[in-house]
PDB file of C-alpha atoms and ligand atoms in Angstrom:
ATOM      1  CA  MET P   1     156.444 115.433  83.709  1.00 93.00           C
ATOM      2  CA  LYS P   2     155.741 117.641  81.044  1.00 92.00           C
ATOM      3  CA  LYS P   3     155.350 116.109  77.475  1.00 95.00           C
ATOM      4  CA  MET P   4     156.982 117.405  74.426  1.00 95.00           C
ATOM      5  CA  SER P   5     154.685 117.758  71.308  1.00 97.00           C
ATOM      6  CA  THR P   6     155.425 115.224  68.431  1.00 98.00           C
ATOM      7  CA  ALA P   7     156.123 118.211  66.197  1.00 98.00           C
ATOM      8  CA  ASP P   8     158.465 119.680  68.546  1.00 97.00           C
ATOM      9  CA  MET P   9     160.291 116.283  68.815  1.00 97.00           C
ATOM     10  CA  ILE P  10     160.755 115.748  65.235  1.00 97.00           C
ATOM     11  CA  GLU P  11     161.673 119.462  64.590  1.00 98.00           C
ATOM     12  CA  THR P  12     164.457 118.729  67.410  1.00 98.00           C
ATOM     13  CA  LEU P  13     165.598 115.759  65.900  1.00 98.00           C
ATOM     14  CA  ASN P  14     165.911 117.339  62.347  1.00 98.00           C
ATOM     15  CA  TRP P  15     167.642 120.260  63.836  1.00 98.00           C
ATOM     16  CA  ARG P  16     170.378 118.037  65.484  1.00 98.00           C
ATOM     17  CA  TYR P  17     173.255 117.294  62.891  1.00 98.00           C
ATOM     18  CA  ALA P  18     176.596 116.037  63.255  1.00 98.00           C
ATOM     19  CA  THR P  19     178.309 119.487  63.547  1.00 98.00           C
ATOM     20  CA  LYS P  20     181.293 119.727  61.126  1.00 98.00           C
ATOM     21  CA  LYS P  21     182.227 123.506  62.223  1.00 98.00           C
ATOM     22  CA  PHE P  22     181.804 124.571  65.844  1.00 98.00           C
ATOM     23  CA  ASP P  23     181.835 128.445  66.683  1.00 98.00           C
ATOM     24  CA  SER P  24     184.886 128.597  68.960  1.00 98.00           C
ATOM     25  CA  SER P  25     183.866 131.850  70.599  1.00 98.00           C
ATOM     26  CA  LYS P  26     180.741 130.179  72.024  1.00 98.00           C
ATOM     27  CA  LYS P  27     180.895 128.314  75.237  1.00 98.00           C
ATOM     28  CA  ILE P  28     178.110 126.245  76.919  1.00 98.00           C
ATOM     29  CA  ASP P  29     177.054 127.934  80.194  1.00 98.00           C
ATOM     30  CA  LYS P  30     177.365 126.220  83.370  1.00 98.00           C
ATOM     31  CA  ASP P  31     173.821 125.254  84.000  1.00 98.00           C
ATOM     32  CA  THR P  32     173.359 123.931  80.492  1.00 98.00           C
ATOM     33  CA  TRP P  33     176.510 122.049  81.124  1.00 98.00           C
ATOM     34  CA  LYS P  34     175.202 120.734  84.258  1.00 98.00           C
ATOM     35  CA  ALA P  35     172.134 119.317  82.753  1.00 98.00           C
ATOM     36  CA  LEU P  36     174.149 117.702  79.928  1.00 98.00           C
ATOM     37  CA  GLU P  37     176.194 115.819  82.700  1.00 98.00           C
ATOM     38  CA  GLU P  38     172.990 114.748  84.151  1.00 98.00           C
ATOM     39  CA  ALA P  39     171.977 113.327  80.924  1.00 98.00           C
ATOM     40  CA  LEU P  40     175.221 111.219  80.883  1.00 98.00           C
ATOM     41  CA  VAL P  41     174.828 110.080  84.429  1.00 98.00           C
ATOM     42  CA  LEU P  42     171.174 109.255  83.919  1.00 98.00           C
ATOM     43  CA  THR P  43     171.900 107.041  81.005  1.00 98.00           C
ATOM     44  CA  PRO P  44     170.434 103.342  81.585  1.00 98.00           C
ATOM     45  CA  SER P  45     172.919 100.501  81.282  1.00 98.00           C
ATOM     46  CA  SER P  46     172.707  96.714  81.627  1.00 98.00           C
ATOM     47  CA  TYR P  47     172.102  95.697  85.068  1.00 98.00           C
ATOM     48  CA  GLY P  48     172.681  99.421  85.770  1.00 98.00           C
ATOM     49  CA  LEU P  49     176.232  98.519  86.260  1.00 98.00           C
ATOM     50  CA  GLN P  50     177.548 101.892  84.365  1.00 98.00           C
ATOM     51  CA  PRO P  51     180.903 100.460  83.180  1.00 98.00           C
ATOM     52  CA  TRP P  52     181.967 103.963  82.092  1.00 98.00           C
ATOM     53  CA  LYS P  53     183.614 107.277  82.750  1.00 98.00           C
ATOM     54  CA  PHE P  54     182.976 110.446  80.742  1.00 99.00           C
ATOM     55  CA  ILE P  55     185.945 112.848  80.601  1.00 99.00           C
ATOM     56  CA  VAL P  56     185.007 116.186  79.933  1.00 98.00           C
ATOM     57  CA  VAL P  57     187.709 118.233  78.172  1.00 98.00           C
ATOM     58  CA  GLU P  58     187.663 122.153  78.312  1.00 98.00           C
ATOM     59  CA  ASN P  59     191.168 122.721  78.508  1.00 98.00           C
ATOM     60  CA  GLN P  60     192.374 124.178  75.036  1.00 98.00           C
ATOM     61  CA  GLU P  61     195.861 122.735  74.871  1.00 98.00           C
ATOM     62  CA  LEU P  62     194.509 119.282  75.773  1.00 98.00           C
ATOM     63  CA  LYS P  63     191.761 119.900  73.118  1.00 98.00           C
ATOM     64  CA  GLU P  64     194.370 120.525  70.632  1.00 98.00           C
ATOM     65  CA  LYS P  65     196.718 117.572  71.406  1.00 98.00           C
ATOM     66  CA  LEU P  66     193.379 115.177  71.103  1.00 98.00           C
ATOM     67  CA  LYS P  67     192.805 116.947  67.779  1.00 98.00           C
ATOM     68  CA  GLN P  68     195.886 115.727  66.334  1.00 98.00           C
ATOM     69  CA  VAL P  69     194.810 112.113  67.268  1.00 98.00           C
ATOM     70  CA  SER P  70     191.026 112.623  65.898  1.00 98.00           C
ATOM     71  CA  TRP P  71     192.004 112.575  62.271  1.00 98.00           C
ATOM     72  CA  ASN P  72     192.716 116.256  62.662  1.00 98.00           C
ATOM     73  CA  GLN P  73     189.132 116.883  62.806  1.00 98.00           C
ATOM     74  CA  SER P  74     188.579 120.516  63.836  1.00 98.00           C
ATOM     75  CA  GLN P  75     185.487 120.030  65.994  1.00 98.00           C
ATOM     76  CA  VAL P  76     187.783 118.866  68.693  1.00 98.00           C
ATOM     77  CA  ALA P  77     189.889 122.170  69.069  1.00 98.00           C
ATOM     78  CA  ASP P  78     186.635 124.344  68.221  1.00 98.00           C
ATOM     79  CA  CYS P  79     183.904 123.008  70.582  1.00 98.00           C
ATOM     80  CA  SER P  80     183.124 124.205  73.958  1.00 98.00           C
ATOM     81  CA  HIS P  81     183.522 120.725  75.750  1.00 98.00           C
ATOM     82  CA  HIS P  82     184.943 117.489  74.223  1.00 98.00           C
ATOM     83  CA  VAL P  83     183.301 114.627  76.077  1.00 99.00           C
ATOM     84  CA  VAL P  84     185.532 111.289  75.756  1.00 99.00           C
ATOM     85  CA  PHE P  85     183.552 108.026  76.369  1.00 99.00           C
ATOM     86  CA  VAL P  86     185.736 105.646  78.340  1.00 98.00           C
ATOM     87  CA  ILE P  87     184.899 102.110  79.262  1.00 98.00           C
ATOM     88  CA  LYS P  88     185.919  99.486  81.874  1.00 98.00           C
ATOM     89  CA  GLU P  89     187.882  96.771  80.105  1.00 97.00           C
ATOM     90  CA  LYS P  90     187.062  94.116  82.310  1.00 97.00           C
ATOM     91  CA  MET P  91     184.026  93.641  84.645  1.00 98.00           C
ATOM     92  CA  ASP P  92     185.329  92.677  88.067  1.00 98.00           C
ATOM     93  CA  GLU P  93     183.781  91.696  91.624  1.00 98.00           C
ATOM     94  CA  GLU P  94     184.965  95.117  93.114  1.00 98.00           C
ATOM     95  CA  HIS P  95     182.847  96.936  90.651  1.00 98.00           C
ATOM     96  CA  ILE P  96     179.724  95.029  91.105  1.00 98.00           C
ATOM     97  CA  SER P  97     180.268  95.189  94.840  1.00 98.00           C
ATOM     98  CA  LYS P  98     180.639  99.085  94.624  1.00 98.00           C
ATOM     99  CA  PHE P  99     177.405  99.224  92.461  1.00 98.00           C
ATOM    100  CA  ILE P 100     175.427  96.885  95.143  1.00 98.00           C
ATOM    101  CA  GLU P 101     176.533  98.861  97.963  1.00 98.00           C
ATOM    102  CA  GLN P 102     175.308 102.121  96.341  1.00 98.00           C
ATOM    103  CA  THR P 103     172.068 100.453  95.552  1.00 98.00           C
ATOM    104  CA  ALA P 104     171.712  99.585  99.096  1.00 98.00           C
ATOM    105  CA  LYS P 105     172.542 102.992 100.245  1.00 98.00           C
ATOM    106  CA  VAL P 106     170.474 104.951  97.744  1.00 98.00           C
ATOM    107  CA  ARG P 107     167.362 102.747  98.305  1.00 98.00           C
ATOM    108  CA  GLY P 108     167.812 102.320 101.995  1.00 98.00           C
ATOM    109  CA  ILE P 109     167.720  98.578 101.776  1.00 97.00           C
ATOM    110  CA  ASP P 110     169.525  95.835 103.632  1.00 98.00           C
ATOM    111  CA  ILE P 111     172.552  94.937 101.487  1.00 98.00           C
ATOM    112  CA  SER P 112     171.984  91.150 102.291  1.00 98.00           C
ATOM    113  CA  THR P 113     168.826  91.347 100.166  1.00 98.00           C
ATOM    114  CA  LEU P 114     171.008  92.143  97.287  1.00 98.00           C
ATOM    115  CA  GLU P 115     173.308  89.037  97.507  1.00 98.00           C
ATOM    116  CA  GLY P 116     171.489  86.997  94.849  1.00 98.00           C
ATOM    117  CA  TYR P 117     171.324  89.775  92.521  1.00 97.00           C
ATOM    118  CA  LYS P 118     175.172  90.455  92.766  1.00 98.00           C
ATOM    119  CA  LYS P 119     176.142  86.703  92.660  1.00 98.00           C
ATOM    120  CA  MET P 120     173.932  86.719  89.329  1.00 97.00           C
ATOM    121  CA  MET P 121     175.740  89.359  87.879  1.00 98.00           C
ATOM    122  CA  ILE P 122     179.148  87.921  88.706  1.00 98.00           C
ATOM    123  CA  GLY P 123     178.218  84.543  87.268  1.00 97.00           C
ATOM    124  CA  ASP P 124     177.119  86.507  84.100  1.00 97.00           C
ATOM    125  CA  LEU P 125     179.687  88.952  83.447  1.00 97.00           C
ATOM    126  CA  VAL P 126     182.593  88.344  85.651  1.00 98.00           C
ATOM    127  CA  ARG P 127     182.935  84.424  85.169  1.00 97.00           C
ATOM    128  CA  GLY P 128     180.313  83.477  82.539  1.00 96.00           C
ATOM    129  CA  PRO P 129     180.767  83.220  78.922  1.00 92.00           C
ATOM    130  CA  ARG P 130     180.087  86.805  78.258  1.00 95.00           C
ATOM    131  CA  SER P 131     183.178  87.622  80.154  1.00 96.00           C
ATOM    132  CA  GLU P 132     184.930  86.719  77.125  1.00 96.00           C
ATOM    133  CA  VAL P 133     183.166  89.812  75.397  1.00 97.00           C
ATOM    134  CA  ILE P 134     182.941  92.104  78.049  1.00 98.00           C
ATOM    135  CA  THR P 135     184.877  95.047  76.406  1.00 97.00           C
ATOM    136  CA  GLU P 136     182.294  94.866  73.465  1.00 98.00           C
ATOM    137  CA  TRP P 137     179.506  94.900  76.144  1.00 98.00           C
ATOM    138  CA  ALA P 138     180.880  97.882  77.829  1.00 98.00           C
ATOM    139  CA  ALA P 139     181.355  99.557  74.638  1.00 98.00           C
ATOM    140  CA  ARG P 140     177.708  98.965  73.695  1.00 98.00           C
ATOM    141  CA  GLN P 141     176.669 100.682  77.012  1.00 98.00           C
ATOM    142  CA  ALA P 142     178.792 103.526  76.366  1.00 98.00           C
ATOM    143  CA  TYR P 143     177.142 104.144  72.897  1.00 98.00           C
ATOM    144  CA  ILE P 144     173.906 104.288  74.667  1.00 98.00           C
ATOM    145  CA  ALA P 145     175.329 107.080  76.603  1.00 98.00           C
ATOM    146  CA  LEU P 146     176.621 108.898  73.481  1.00 98.00           C
ATOM    147  CA  GLY P 147     172.834 108.590  71.800  1.00 98.00           C
ATOM    148  CA  ASN P 148     171.248 110.065  75.012  1.00 98.00           C
ATOM    149  CA  PHE P 149     173.563 112.618  75.408  1.00 98.00           C
ATOM    150  CA  MET P 150     173.462 113.938  71.786  1.00 98.00           C
ATOM    151  CA  THR P 151     169.503 113.801  72.007  1.00 98.00           C
ATOM    152  CA  VAL P 152     169.495 115.737  75.161  1.00 98.00           C
ATOM    153  CA  ALA P 153     171.943 118.286  73.831  1.00 98.00           C
ATOM    154  CA  ALA P 154     169.556 118.828  70.751  1.00 98.00           C
ATOM    155  CA  CYS P 155     166.690 119.341  73.393  1.00 98.00           C
ATOM    156  CA  LEU P 156     168.709 122.097  74.937  1.00 98.00           C
ATOM    157  CA  GLY P 157     169.678 123.664  71.632  1.00 98.00           C
ATOM    158  CA  VAL P 158     173.297 122.516  71.826  1.00 99.00           C
ATOM    159  CA  ASP P 159     175.190 120.900  68.795  1.00 99.00           C
ATOM    160  CA  ALA P 160     177.185 117.910  69.024  1.00 98.00           C
ATOM    161  CA  CYS P 161     179.301 115.515  66.788  1.00 98.00           C
ATOM    162  CA  PRO P 162     179.393 111.898  67.499  1.00 98.00           C
ATOM    163  CA  PHE P 163     183.084 110.709  66.893  1.00 98.00           C
ATOM    164  CA  GLU P 164     184.556 107.470  66.052  1.00 98.00           C
ATOM    165  CA  GLY P 165     187.079 109.308  63.922  1.00 98.00           C
ATOM    166  CA  ILE P 166     189.472 109.032  66.849  1.00 98.00           C
ATOM    167  CA  GLU P 167     192.757 106.956  67.622  1.00 98.00           C
ATOM    168  CA  PRO P 168     191.561 105.516  70.975  1.00 98.00           C
ATOM    169  CA  GLN P 169     194.979 104.121  71.894  1.00 98.00           C
ATOM    170  CA  LYS P 170     196.446 107.848  71.463  1.00 98.00           C
ATOM    171  CA  TYR P 171     193.657 109.134  73.451  1.00 99.00           C
ATOM    172  CA  ASP P 172     194.397 106.588  76.256  1.00 98.00           C
ATOM    173  CA  GLU P 173     197.957 107.811  76.072  1.00 98.00           C
ATOM    174  CA  ILE P 174     197.158 111.191  76.472  1.00 98.00           C
ATOM    175  CA  LEU P 175     194.495 111.177  78.978  1.00 98.00           C
ATOM    176  CA  GLY P 176     196.586 108.792  81.131  1.00 98.00           C
ATOM    177  CA  LEU P 177     194.429 105.849  80.936  1.00 98.00           C
ATOM    178  CA  ILE P 178     197.104 103.111  79.952  1.00 98.00           C
ATOM    179  CA  GLY P 179     197.316 100.628  82.948  1.00 98.00           C
ATOM    180  CA  THR P 180     194.191 101.661  84.519  1.00 98.00           C
ATOM    181  CA  GLY P 181     191.956  99.185  83.294  1.00 98.00           C
ATOM    182  CA  TRP P 182     189.865 102.011  81.375  1.00 98.00           C
ATOM    183  CA  LYS P 183     189.916 102.741  77.558  1.00 98.00           C
ATOM    184  CA  THR P 184     188.481 105.180  75.315  1.00 98.00           C
ATOM    185  CA  VAL P 185     185.868 104.099  72.628  1.00 98.00           C
ATOM    186  CA  CYS P 186     184.263 107.416  71.344  1.00 98.00           C
ATOM    187  CA  ALA P 187     183.984 110.965  71.633  1.00 98.00           C
ATOM    188  CA  CYS P 188     181.656 113.767  71.348  1.00 99.00           C
ATOM    189  CA  PRO P 189     182.613 117.485  70.721  1.00 98.00           C
ATOM    190  CA  THR P 190     179.961 119.671  71.972  1.00 98.00           C
ATOM    191  CA  GLY P 191     179.278 123.339  71.591  1.00 98.00           C
ATOM    192  CA  TYR P 192     177.302 125.665  69.077  1.00 98.00           C
ATOM    193  CA  ARG P 193     177.534 125.459  65.403  1.00 98.00           C
ATOM    194  CA  ALA P 194     179.516 127.891  63.330  1.00 98.00           C
ATOM    195  CA  SER P 195     177.082 130.124  61.135  1.00 98.00           C
ATOM    196  CA  ASP P 196     178.895 129.116  57.953  1.00 98.00           C
ATOM    197  CA  ASP P 197     178.730 125.329  58.794  1.00 98.00           C
ATOM    198  CA  LYS P 198     177.147 124.255  55.279  1.00 97.00           C
ATOM    199  CA  TYR P 199     176.170 120.837  56.880  1.00 98.00           C
ATOM    200  CA  ALA P 200     173.795 122.601  59.145  1.00 98.00           C
ATOM    201  CA  ASP P 201     171.228 122.890  56.123  1.00 95.00           C
ATOM    202  CA  ALA P 202     172.070 119.482  54.454  1.00 97.00           C
ATOM    203  CA  LYS P 203     168.913 117.311  53.805  1.00 97.00           C
ATOM    204  CA  LYS P 204     169.091 114.293  56.002  1.00 98.00           C
ATOM    205  CA  VAL P 205     169.983 111.157  54.279  1.00 98.00           C
ATOM    206  CA  ARG P 206     167.986 108.227  55.701  1.00 98.00           C
ATOM    207  CA  PHE P 207     166.548 105.041  53.791  1.00 98.00           C
ATOM    208  CA  ASP P 208     162.813 105.175  53.693  1.00 98.00           C
ATOM    209  CA  ASN P 209     160.677 104.358  56.792  1.00 97.00           C
ATOM    210  CA  ASN P 210     159.274 101.418  55.149  1.00 96.00           C
ATOM    211  CA  ASP P 211     162.809 100.044  54.569  1.00 97.00           C
ATOM    212  CA  LEU P 212     163.477 100.486  57.940  1.00 98.00           C
ATOM    213  CA  ILE P 213     160.676  99.823  60.279  1.00 98.00           C
ATOM    214  CA  ILE P 214     159.009  96.363  59.931  1.00 97.00           C
ATOM    215  CA  ARG P 215     155.519  96.467  61.255  1.00 96.00           C
ATOM    216  CA  LYS P 216     153.900  92.815  62.119  1.00 97.00           C
TER     217      LYS P 216
HETATM  218  C1  FMN Y   1     179.207 106.438  65.986  1.00 71.54           C
HETATM  219  C2  FMN Y   1     179.295 107.520  65.092  1.00 71.54           C
HETATM  220  C3  FMN Y   1     180.504 107.951  64.796  1.00 71.54           C
HETATM  221  C4  FMN Y   1     180.734 108.924  63.984  1.00 71.54           C
HETATM  222  N1  FMN Y   1     181.913 109.593  63.710  1.00 71.54           N
HETATM  223  C5  FMN Y   1     182.227 110.812  63.032  1.00 71.54           C
HETATM  224  C6  FMN Y   1     183.513 111.511  63.056  1.00 71.54           C
HETATM  225  O1  FMN Y   1     184.363 110.928  63.715  1.00 71.54           O
HETATM  226  N2  FMN Y   1     183.535 112.668  62.429  1.00 71.54           N
HETATM  227  C7  FMN Y   1     182.442 113.423  61.892  1.00 71.54           C
HETATM  228  O2  FMN Y   1     182.445 114.389  61.429  1.00 71.54           O
HETATM  229  N3  FMN Y   1     181.077 112.675  61.980  1.00 71.54           N
HETATM  230  C8  FMN Y   1     180.977 111.339  62.474  1.00 71.54           C
HETATM  231  N4  FMN Y   1     179.961 110.923  62.681  1.00 71.54           N
HETATM  232  C9  FMN Y   1     178.492 111.617  61.916  1.00 71.54           C
HETATM  233  C10 FMN Y   1     177.978 110.721  61.181  1.00 71.54           C
HETATM  234  O3  FMN Y   1     178.601 110.797  59.828  1.00 71.54           O
HETATM  235  C11 FMN Y   1     176.558 111.375  60.864  1.00 71.54           C
HETATM  236  O4  FMN Y   1     175.739 111.038  62.080  1.00 71.54           O
HETATM  237  C12 FMN Y   1     175.679 110.573  59.955  1.00 71.54           C
HETATM  238  O5  FMN Y   1     176.111 111.029  58.581  1.00 71.54           O
HETATM  239  C13 FMN Y   1     174.269 111.265  59.883  1.00 71.54           C
HETATM  240  O6  FMN Y   1     174.123 112.463  59.792  1.00 71.54           O
HETATM  241  P1  FMN Y   1     173.366 113.515  60.926  1.00 71.54           P
HETATM  242  O7  FMN Y   1     174.240 113.068  62.269  1.00 71.54           O
HETATM  243  O8  FMN Y   1     173.698 114.930  60.680  1.00 71.54           O
HETATM  244  O9  FMN Y   1     171.970 113.342  61.027  1.00 71.54           O
HETATM  245  C14 FMN Y   1     179.525 109.834  63.365  1.00 71.54           C
HETATM  246  C15 FMN Y   1     178.350 109.239  63.832  1.00 71.54           C
HETATM  247  C16 FMN Y   1     178.320 108.200  64.700  1.00 71.54           C
HETATM  248  C17 FMN Y   1     176.861 107.858  65.166  1.00 71.54           C
END
């Protein structure tokens, strides 16, 4: 693995900003987008269960519709790819079995050796006390994907804006998610900044490192 220099890493993180205005004439090319999809797919999740789907909207008409239920924020219509982070509302045995089958297949191992692991996950997330808060649990996983996605985008010189300013229920209606067991939690318009987006040069507002990092 090639290591990035610390200076390049800090520069990249400062280059990234919550893009307020995208250049609607600029589209993310296929190879770059493929790498960004890999960033979504390769995101780690608790137990590796991946309780998510990533809906990628490129269709202009659909982006315009979603903009109307995104506090009318222009980024949705002007971005190249609008990513909607969707989670599984309830964890179930079916999803866990699917994951176990995939693990056995990918790693070439006997599925019976994974029986204990499967039971443990079911006991925790399907039948245990955590099943009561499983939607929150899934949302937390989705936010890891959002963070991973934004950082990778910055590394590839792609702009993004994390989005909670949306009406998730309306997204579910528009995207046909009602009754499917999947629901929207957040979104991320992605593309290239407009040359006149004044926020690109705005200083980062962060508390002092010493306020945030506690060394013991
Ligand atoms: C979970 C989350 C939701 C956000 N929702 C929105 C949003 O709906 N619209 C927007 O313009 N910015 C949104 N932001 C951007 C933040 O305001 C921004 O990340 C923060 O002010 C720090 O600025 P920076 O990202 O430019 O460093 C959101 C950020 C996060 C992490």
